[in-house]
mmCIF file with all atom_site columns, C-alpha atoms in Angstrom:
data_model
loop_
_atom_site.group_PDB
_atom_site.id
_atom_site.type_symbol
_atom_site.label_atom_id
_atom_site.label_alt_id
_atom_site.label_comp_id
_atom_site.label_asym_id
_atom_site.label_entity_id
_atom_site.label_seq_id
_atom_site.pdbx_PDB_ins_code
_atom_site.Cartn_x
_atom_site.Cartn_y
_atom_site.Cartn_z
_atom_site.occupancy
_atom_site.B_iso_or_equiv
_atom_site.pdbx_formal_charge
_atom_site.auth_seq_id
_atom_site.auth_comp_id
_atom_site.auth_asym_id
_atom_site.auth_atom_id
_atom_site.pdbx_PDB_model_num
ATOM 1   C CA . HIS A 1 1   ? 15.261 107.236 138.300 1.00 0.00 ? 153 HIS A CA 1
ATOM 2   C CA . ASP A 1 2   ? 16.712 110.656 138.910 1.00 0.00 ? 154 ASP A CA 1
ATOM 3   C CA . LEU A 1 3   ? 14.764 113.759 137.965 1.00 0.00 ? 155 LEU A CA 1
ATOM 4   C CA . TRP A 1 4   ? 15.849 117.382 138.040 1.00 0.00 ? 156 TRP A CA 1
ATOM 5   C CA . ILE A 1 5   ? 14.900 120.653 136.431 1.00 0.00 ? 157 ILE A CA 1
ATOM 6   C CA . ASN A 1 6   ? 17.562 123.345 136.432 1.00 0.00 ? 158 ASN A CA 1
ATOM 7   C CA . TYR A 1 7   ? 18.060 126.582 134.604 1.00 0.00 ? 159 TYR A CA 1
ATOM 8   C CA . PHE A 1 8   ? 21.797 126.950 134.214 1.00 0.00 ? 160 PHE A CA 1
ATOM 9   C CA . GLY A 1 9   ? 23.641 129.970 132.879 1.00 0.00 ? 161 GLY A CA 1
ATOM 10  C CA . ASN A 1 10  ? 26.331 129.856 130.200 1.00 0.00 ? 162 ASN A CA 1
ATOM 11  C CA . VAL A 1 11  ? 29.702 128.402 131.148 1.00 0.00 ? 163 VAL A CA 1
ATOM 12  C CA . GLU A 1 12  ? 32.643 130.702 130.444 1.00 0.00 ? 164 GLU A CA 1
ATOM 13  C CA . GLY A 1 13  ? 36.097 129.271 129.879 1.00 0.00 ? 165 GLY A CA 1
ATOM 14  C CA . THR A 1 14  ? 39.534 130.569 128.969 1.00 0.00 ? 166 THR A CA 1
ATOM 15  C CA . GLU A 1 15  ? 42.700 128.612 128.333 1.00 0.00 ? 167 GLU A CA 1
ATOM 16  C CA . PHE A 1 16  ? 46.213 129.726 127.467 1.00 0.00 ? 168 PHE A CA 1
ATOM 17  C CA . LYS A 1 17  ? 48.830 127.192 126.491 1.00 0.00 ? 169 LYS A CA 1
ATOM 18  C CA . GLY A 1 18  ? 52.400 127.568 125.342 1.00 0.00 ? 170 GLY A CA 1
ATOM 19  C CA . ASN A 1 19  ? 55.287 125.215 124.614 1.00 0.00 ? 171 ASN A CA 1
ATOM 20  C CA . LEU A 1 20  ? 58.914 125.563 123.693 1.00 0.00 ? 172 LEU A CA 1
ATOM 21  C CA . THR A 1 21  ? 60.511 122.979 121.451 1.00 0.00 ? 173 THR A CA 1
ATOM 22  C CA . TYR A 1 22  ? 64.018 121.665 121.024 1.00 0.00 ? 174 TYR A CA 1
ATOM 23  C CA . GLU A 1 23  ? 64.681 118.675 118.767 1.00 0.00 ? 175 GLU A CA 1
ATOM 24  C CA . SER A 1 24  ? 67.820 116.893 117.663 1.00 0.00 ? 176 SER A CA 1
ATOM 25  C CA . LYS A 1 25  ? 68.462 113.384 116.333 1.00 0.00 ? 177 LYS A CA 1
ATOM 26  C CA . VAL A 1 26  ? 68.901 111.891 119.798 1.00 0.00 ? 178 VAL A CA 1
ATOM 27  C CA . PHE A 1 27  ? 67.221 114.309 122.209 1.00 0.00 ? 179 PHE A CA 1
ATOM 28  C CA . SER A 1 28  ? 63.958 116.284 122.281 1.00 0.00 ? 180 SER A CA 1
ATOM 29  C CA . ILE A 1 29  ? 62.527 118.447 125.039 1.00 0.00 ? 181 ILE A CA 1
ATOM 30  C CA . TYR A 1 30  ? 59.170 120.230 125.188 1.00 0.00 ? 182 TYR A CA 1
ATOM 31  C CA . PRO A 1 31  ? 58.595 122.366 128.286 1.00 0.00 ? 183 PRO A CA 1
ATOM 32  C CA . GLY A 1 32  ? 55.234 124.064 128.479 1.00 0.00 ? 184 GLY A CA 1
ATOM 33  C CA . VAL A 1 33  ? 52.531 125.527 130.646 1.00 0.00 ? 185 VAL A CA 1
ATOM 34  C CA . ARG A 1 34  ? 48.727 125.623 130.550 1.00 0.00 ? 186 ARG A CA 1
ATOM 35  C CA . PHE A 1 35  ? 46.552 128.139 132.390 1.00 0.00 ? 187 PHE A CA 1
ATOM 36  C CA . SER A 1 36  ? 42.806 127.413 132.539 1.00 0.00 ? 188 SER A CA 1
ATOM 37  C CA . THR A 1 37  ? 39.878 129.172 134.144 1.00 0.00 ? 189 THR A CA 1
ATOM 38  C CA . PHE A 1 38  ? 36.119 128.547 134.162 1.00 0.00 ? 190 PHE A CA 1
ATOM 39  C CA . LYS A 1 39  ? 33.172 130.520 135.477 1.00 0.00 ? 191 LYS A CA 1
ATOM 40  C CA . ASN A 1 40  ? 29.661 129.094 136.026 1.00 0.00 ? 192 ASN A CA 1
ATOM 41  C CA . TYR A 1 41  ? 31.060 125.578 135.636 1.00 0.00 ? 193 TYR A CA 1
ATOM 42  C CA . ILE A 1 42  ? 28.426 122.809 135.616 1.00 0.00 ? 194 ILE A CA 1
ATOM 43  C CA . PHE A 1 43  ? 29.277 119.515 137.290 1.00 0.00 ? 195 PHE A CA 1
ATOM 44  C CA . PHE A 1 44  ? 27.629 116.644 139.138 1.00 0.00 ? 196 PHE A CA 1
ATOM 45  C CA . LYS A 1 45  ? 28.004 116.636 142.888 1.00 0.00 ? 197 LYS A CA 1
ATOM 46  C CA . GLU A 1 46  ? 27.244 114.021 145.512 1.00 0.00 ? 198 GLU A CA 1
ATOM 47  C CA . ASP A 1 47  ? 24.995 114.956 148.429 1.00 0.00 ? 199 ASP A CA 1
ATOM 48  C CA . PRO A 1 48  ? 25.472 112.192 151.061 1.00 0.00 ? 200 PRO A CA 1
ATOM 49  C CA . THR A 1 49  ? 22.642 113.590 153.192 1.00 0.00 ? 201 THR A CA 1
ATOM 50  C CA . ALA A 1 50  ? 20.020 113.231 150.437 1.00 0.00 ? 202 ALA A CA 1
ATOM 51  C CA . ALA A 1 51  ? 17.457 110.469 150.925 1.00 0.00 ? 203 ALA A CA 1
ATOM 52  C CA . GLU A 1 52  ? 16.778 109.526 147.305 1.00 0.00 ? 204 GLU A CA 1
ATOM 53  C CA . GLN A 1 53  ? 18.782 111.382 144.684 1.00 0.00 ? 205 GLN A CA 1
ATOM 54  C CA . ARG A 1 54  ? 22.382 111.477 145.863 1.00 0.00 ? 206 ARG A CA 1
ATOM 55  C CA . VAL A 1 55  ? 23.990 112.838 142.669 1.00 0.00 ? 207 VAL A CA 1
ATOM 56  C CA . LEU A 1 56  ? 22.669 116.045 141.131 1.00 0.00 ? 208 LEU A CA 1
ATOM 57  C CA . PRO A 1 57  ? 23.911 118.649 138.632 1.00 0.00 ? 209 PRO A CA 1
ATOM 58  C CA . TYR A 1 58  ? 25.205 121.851 140.154 1.00 0.00 ? 210 TYR A CA 1
ATOM 59  C CA . GLN A 1 59  ? 26.474 125.152 138.779 1.00 0.00 ? 211 GLN A CA 1
ATOM 60  C CA . THR A 1 60  ? 29.175 127.085 140.584 1.00 0.00 ? 212 THR A CA 1
ATOM 61  C CA . THR A 1 61  ? 28.902 130.816 141.098 1.00 0.00 ? 213 THR A CA 1
ATOM 62  C CA . GLY A 1 62  ? 32.648 131.337 141.363 1.00 0.00 ? 214 GLY A CA 1
ATOM 63  C CA . TYR A 1 63  ? 35.744 130.420 139.394 1.00 0.00 ? 215 TYR A CA 1
ATOM 64  C CA . GLN A 1 64  ? 37.849 127.324 138.836 1.00 0.00 ? 216 GLN A CA 1
ATOM 65  C CA . THR A 1 65  ? 41.409 128.293 137.977 1.00 0.00 ? 217 THR A CA 1
ATOM 66  C CA . TRP A 1 66  ? 44.490 126.120 137.672 1.00 0.00 ? 218 TRP A CA 1
ATOM 67  C CA . VAL A 1 67  ? 47.943 126.162 136.152 1.00 0.00 ? 219 VAL A CA 1
ATOM 68  C CA . SER A 1 68  ? 49.746 123.086 134.795 1.00 0.00 ? 220 SER A CA 1
ATOM 69  C CA . PRO A 1 69  ? 53.418 123.266 133.868 1.00 0.00 ? 221 PRO A CA 1
ATOM 70  C CA . GLU A 1 70  ? 54.605 120.189 131.999 1.00 0.00 ? 222 GLU A CA 1
ATOM 71  C CA . LEU A 1 71  ? 57.767 118.676 130.596 1.00 0.00 ? 223 LEU A CA 1
ATOM 72  C CA . ASN A 1 72  ? 58.048 116.149 127.760 1.00 0.00 ? 224 ASN A CA 1
ATOM 73  C CA . VAL A 1 73  ? 61.415 114.547 127.037 1.00 0.00 ? 225 VAL A CA 1
ATOM 74  C CA . SER A 1 74  ? 62.505 112.003 124.426 1.00 0.00 ? 226 SER A CA 1
ATOM 75  C CA . LEU A 1 75  ? 65.928 110.366 124.282 1.00 0.00 ? 227 LEU A CA 1
ATOM 76  C CA . THR A 1 76  ? 67.164 107.914 121.643 1.00 0.00 ? 228 THR A CA 1
ATOM 77  C CA . LEU A 1 77  ? 69.571 105.621 123.476 1.00 0.00 ? 229 LEU A CA 1
ATOM 78  C CA . TYR A 1 78  ? 70.645 103.551 120.471 1.00 0.00 ? 230 TYR A CA 1
ATOM 79  C CA . ASP A 1 79  ? 69.452 103.487 116.875 1.00 0.00 ? 231 ASP A CA 1
ATOM 80  C CA . HIS A 1 80  ? 66.139 101.798 117.716 1.00 0.00 ? 232 HIS A CA 1
ATOM 81  C CA . LEU A 1 81  ? 65.772 102.197 121.504 1.00 0.00 ? 233 LEU A CA 1
ATOM 82  C CA . THR A 1 82  ? 63.931 105.264 122.840 1.00 0.00 ? 234 THR A CA 1
ATOM 83  C CA . LEU A 1 83  ? 63.074 106.558 126.283 1.00 0.00 ? 235 LEU A CA 1
ATOM 84  C CA . LYS A 1 84  ? 60.182 109.037 126.550 1.00 0.00 ? 236 LYS A CA 1
ATOM 85  C CA . GLY A 1 85  ? 58.884 110.820 129.620 1.00 0.00 ? 237 GLY A CA 1
ATOM 86  C CA . GLN A 1 86  ? 56.146 113.267 130.512 1.00 0.00 ? 238 GLN A CA 1
ATOM 87  C CA . GLY A 1 87  ? 55.531 115.055 133.791 1.00 0.00 ? 239 GLY A CA 1
ATOM 88  C CA . ILE A 1 88  ? 52.591 117.350 134.554 1.00 0.00 ? 240 ILE A CA 1
ATOM 89  C CA . TYR A 1 89  ? 52.219 119.292 137.789 1.00 0.00 ? 241 TYR A CA 1
ATOM 90  C CA . THR A 1 90  ? 48.784 120.819 138.411 1.00 0.00 ? 242 THR A CA 1
ATOM 91  C CA . ARG A 1 91  ? 48.218 123.571 140.944 1.00 0.00 ? 243 ARG A CA 1
ATOM 92  C CA . ILE A 1 92  ? 44.594 124.575 141.602 1.00 0.00 ? 244 ILE A CA 1
ATOM 93  C CA . LEU A 1 93  ? 44.569 128.305 142.318 1.00 0.00 ? 245 LEU A CA 1
ATOM 94  C CA . GLU A 1 94  ? 40.824 128.776 142.871 1.00 0.00 ? 246 GLU A CA 1
ATOM 95  C CA . ASN A 1 95  ? 38.184 126.062 143.167 1.00 0.00 ? 247 ASN A CA 1
ATOM 96  C CA . SER A 1 96  ? 34.712 127.351 143.952 1.00 0.00 ? 248 SER A CA 1
ATOM 97  C CA . ASP A 1 97  ? 32.457 124.624 145.404 1.00 0.00 ? 249 ASP A CA 1
ATOM 98  C CA . ASP A 1 98  ? 35.284 122.046 145.054 1.00 0.00 ? 250 ASP A CA 1
ATOM 99  C CA . ALA A 1 99  ? 34.158 121.420 141.474 1.00 0.00 ? 251 ALA A CA 1
ATOM 100 C CA . MET A 1 100 ? 37.583 120.351 140.132 1.00 0.00 ? 252 MET A CA 1
ATOM 101 C CA . GLN A 1 101 ? 39.545 117.418 141.450 1.00 0.00 ? 253 GLN A CA 1
ATOM 102 C CA . PHE A 1 102 ? 42.925 116.644 139.890 1.00 0.00 ? 254 PHE A CA 1
ATOM 103 C CA . PRO A 1 103 ? 45.969 114.716 141.020 1.00 0.00 ? 255 PRO A CA 1
ATOM 104 C CA . GLU A 1 104 ? 48.775 117.131 141.749 1.00 0.00 ? 256 GLU A CA 1
ATOM 105 C CA . LEU A 1 105 ? 51.296 115.153 139.704 1.00 0.00 ? 257 LEU A CA 1
ATOM 106 C CA . PHE A 1 106 ? 51.054 112.944 136.579 1.00 0.00 ? 258 PHE A CA 1
ATOM 107 C CA . VAL A 1 107 ? 54.063 111.012 135.295 1.00 0.00 ? 259 VAL A CA 1
ATOM 108 C CA . ASN A 1 108 ? 54.162 108.895 132.132 1.00 0.00 ? 260 ASN A CA 1
ATOM 109 C CA . ALA A 1 109 ? 57.216 107.070 130.780 1.00 0.00 ? 261 ALA A CA 1
ATOM 110 C CA . GLN A 1 110 ? 57.935 104.673 127.941 1.00 0.00 ? 262 GLN A CA 1
ATOM 111 C CA . LEU A 1 111 ? 60.960 102.555 127.043 1.00 0.00 ? 263 LEU A CA 1
ATOM 112 C CA . ALA A 1 112 ? 60.564 101.027 123.572 1.00 0.00 ? 264 ALA A CA 1
ATOM 113 C CA . TYR A 1 113 ? 62.508 99.225  120.877 1.00 0.00 ? 265 TYR A CA 1
ATOM 114 C CA . ALA A 1 114 ? 61.242 99.675  117.295 1.00 0.00 ? 266 ALA A CA 1
ATOM 115 C CA . ASN A 1 115 ? 62.623 98.256  114.074 1.00 0.00 ? 267 ASN A CA 1
ATOM 116 C CA . ILE A 1 116 ? 61.714 96.986  110.605 1.00 0.00 ? 268 ILE A CA 1
ATOM 117 C CA . TRP A 1 117 ? 62.922 93.539  109.549 1.00 0.00 ? 269 TRP A CA 1
ATOM 118 C CA . PHE A 1 118 ? 62.618 91.186  106.553 1.00 0.00 ? 270 PHE A CA 1
ATOM 119 C CA . ASN A 1 119 ? 62.802 93.789  103.767 1.00 0.00 ? 271 ASN A CA 1
ATOM 120 C CA . GLY A 1 120 ? 60.074 95.962  105.282 1.00 0.00 ? 272 GLY A CA 1
ATOM 121 C CA . ASN A 1 121 ? 57.610 93.106  105.817 1.00 0.00 ? 273 ASN A CA 1
ATOM 122 C CA . PHE A 1 122 ? 57.834 93.033  109.624 1.00 0.00 ? 274 PHE A CA 1
ATOM 123 C CA . ASP A 1 123 ? 57.510 96.401  111.374 1.00 0.00 ? 275 ASP A CA 1
ATOM 124 C CA . PHE A 1 124 ? 57.333 96.146  115.167 1.00 0.00 ? 276 PHE A CA 1
ATOM 125 C CA . GLN A 1 125 ? 57.625 97.995  118.460 1.00 0.00 ? 277 GLN A CA 1
ATOM 126 C CA . VAL A 1 126 ? 58.040 96.343  121.859 1.00 0.00 ? 278 VAL A CA 1
ATOM 127 C CA . GLY A 1 127 ? 58.382 98.042  125.189 1.00 0.00 ? 279 GLY A CA 1
ATOM 128 C CA . LEU A 1 128 ? 57.207 99.113  128.596 1.00 0.00 ? 280 LEU A CA 1
ATOM 129 C CA . ASP A 1 129 ? 54.727 101.892 129.475 1.00 0.00 ? 281 ASP A CA 1
ATOM 130 C CA . THR A 1 130 ? 54.496 103.326 132.985 1.00 0.00 ? 282 THR A CA 1
ATOM 131 C CA . HIS A 1 131 ? 51.876 105.688 134.406 1.00 0.00 ? 283 HIS A CA 1
ATOM 132 C CA . TRP A 1 132 ? 51.781 107.188 137.901 1.00 0.00 ? 284 TRP A CA 1
ATOM 133 C CA . LYS A 1 133 ? 49.687 109.891 139.528 1.00 0.00 ? 285 LYS A CA 1
ATOM 134 C CA . SER A 1 134 ? 49.618 111.297 143.037 1.00 0.00 ? 286 SER A CA 1
ATOM 135 C CA . ARG A 1 135 ? 46.693 110.460 145.294 1.00 0.00 ? 287 ARG A CA 1
ATOM 136 C CA . TYR A 1 136 ? 43.514 112.506 144.966 1.00 0.00 ? 288 TYR A CA 1
ATOM 137 C CA . TYR A 1 137 ? 39.755 112.275 145.243 1.00 0.00 ? 289 TYR A CA 1
ATOM 138 C CA . ALA A 1 138 ? 38.930 110.691 141.894 1.00 0.00 ? 290 ALA A CA 1
ATOM 139 C CA . PRO A 1 139 ? 35.432 111.181 140.469 1.00 0.00 ? 291 PRO A CA 1
ATOM 140 C CA . GLY A 1 140 ? 32.757 108.705 141.454 1.00 0.00 ? 292 GLY A CA 1
ATOM 141 C CA . TYR A 1 141 ? 30.345 107.216 138.922 1.00 0.00 ? 293 TYR A CA 1
ATOM 142 C CA . ASP A 1 142 ? 26.567 107.247 139.230 1.00 0.00 ? 294 ASP A CA 1
ATOM 143 C CA . VAL A 1 143 ? 25.131 104.316 137.275 1.00 0.00 ? 295 VAL A CA 1
ATOM 144 C CA . THR A 1 144 ? 21.580 105.653 137.151 1.00 0.00 ? 296 THR A CA 1
ATOM 145 C CA . SER A 1 145 ? 22.456 108.995 135.544 1.00 0.00 ? 297 SER A CA 1
ATOM 146 C CA . GLN A 1 146 ? 25.580 107.617 133.822 1.00 0.00 ? 298 GLN A CA 1
ATOM 147 C CA . GLN A 1 147 ? 27.612 110.595 135.040 1.00 0.00 ? 299 GLN A CA 1
ATOM 148 C CA . PHE A 1 148 ? 30.884 111.063 136.868 1.00 0.00 ? 300 PHE A CA 1
ATOM 149 C CA . TYR A 1 149 ? 30.570 113.237 139.966 1.00 0.00 ? 301 TYR A CA 1
ATOM 150 C CA . THR A 1 150 ? 32.799 114.859 142.556 1.00 0.00 ? 302 THR A CA 1
ATOM 151 C CA . GLN A 1 151 ? 33.123 113.000 145.833 1.00 0.00 ? 303 GLN A CA 1
ATOM 152 C CA . GLN A 1 152 ? 35.130 113.417 149.030 1.00 0.00 ? 304 GLN A CA 1
ATOM 153 C CA . ARG A 1 153 ? 34.875 109.903 150.570 1.00 0.00 ? 305 ARG A CA 1
ATOM 154 C CA . ASN A 1 154 ? 37.292 107.689 148.655 1.00 0.00 ? 306 ASN A CA 1
ATOM 155 C CA . LEU A 1 155 ? 40.863 108.817 148.161 1.00 0.00 ? 307 LEU A CA 1
ATOM 156 C CA . ALA A 1 156 ? 42.451 107.189 145.093 1.00 0.00 ? 308 ALA A CA 1
ATOM 157 C CA . PRO A 1 157 ? 45.907 105.976 146.134 1.00 0.00 ? 309 PRO A CA 1
ATOM 158 C CA . ALA A 1 158 ? 49.141 106.728 144.303 1.00 0.00 ? 310 ALA A CA 1
ATOM 159 C CA . PHE A 1 159 ? 50.537 103.627 142.597 1.00 0.00 ? 311 PHE A CA 1
ATOM 160 C CA . PRO A 1 160 ? 52.236 102.849 139.280 1.00 0.00 ? 312 PRO A CA 1
ATOM 161 C CA . ILE A 1 161 ? 50.545 101.145 136.360 1.00 0.00 ? 313 ILE A CA 1
ATOM 162 C CA . ILE A 1 162 ? 53.016 99.242  134.188 1.00 0.00 ? 314 ILE A CA 1
ATOM 163 C CA . ASP A 1 163 ? 52.172 97.734  130.789 1.00 0.00 ? 315 ASP A CA 1
ATOM 164 C CA . LEU A 1 164 ? 54.285 95.534  128.554 1.00 0.00 ? 316 LEU A CA 1
ATOM 165 C CA . PHE A 1 165 ? 53.324 95.930  124.909 1.00 0.00 ? 317 PHE A CA 1
ATOM 166 C CA . LEU A 1 166 ? 53.995 94.645  121.413 1.00 0.00 ? 318 LEU A CA 1
ATOM 167 C CA . ASN A 1 167 ? 52.781 96.409  118.261 1.00 0.00 ? 319 ASN A CA 1
ATOM 168 C CA . ALA A 1 168 ? 53.483 94.775  114.914 1.00 0.00 ? 320 ALA A CA 1
ATOM 169 C CA . ARG A 1 169 ? 52.671 94.991  111.235 1.00 0.00 ? 321 ARG A CA 1
ATOM 170 C CA . ILE A 1 170 ? 53.287 91.914  109.106 1.00 0.00 ? 322 ILE A CA 1
ATOM 171 C CA . LYS A 1 171 ? 52.707 92.856  105.466 1.00 0.00 ? 323 LYS A CA 1
ATOM 172 C CA . ARG A 1 172 ? 49.131 94.265  105.767 1.00 0.00 ? 324 ARG A CA 1
ATOM 173 C CA . ALA A 1 173 ? 48.093 92.730  109.084 1.00 0.00 ? 325 ALA A CA 1
ATOM 174 C CA . ARG A 1 174 ? 48.392 94.742  112.305 1.00 0.00 ? 326 ARG A CA 1
ATOM 175 C CA . ILE A 1 175 ? 48.773 93.132  115.725 1.00 0.00 ? 327 ILE A CA 1
#
């Protein structure tokens, strides 16, 4: 089992977020930006040179600062067919002790058909969800301490995840 005794200081964090909104019957757009900064951030870090305990908590002495502009778009193609998209670009401006690890780009998209049939007794949505992120060093997981930690050995590749889905409500039952 892992054992550690640390006396950490308070974590300081600041976040500013703003969005603009435009909505119509067939088109919606939500551009926005998020600016985040932390000081004295506490995280778990892997030490590959350690003999026994390889993952330990650590507190940075510097700052972690990043900015994330994003864009959300929704388009109604026909009465019941919608296309939604989201893109988030993250730029790390300062990263003391390599405490933060994010993919540079996230992209989510959905194409869905939704309708209500049989006098309101069958409400359903069917479609396709897609998620993609650029490659990055994803957090590792330490089973013993049950914590995610930063690591620099395994680079998570960029690949799409595609899901087909069906959501339905038949009278009071949900599927």
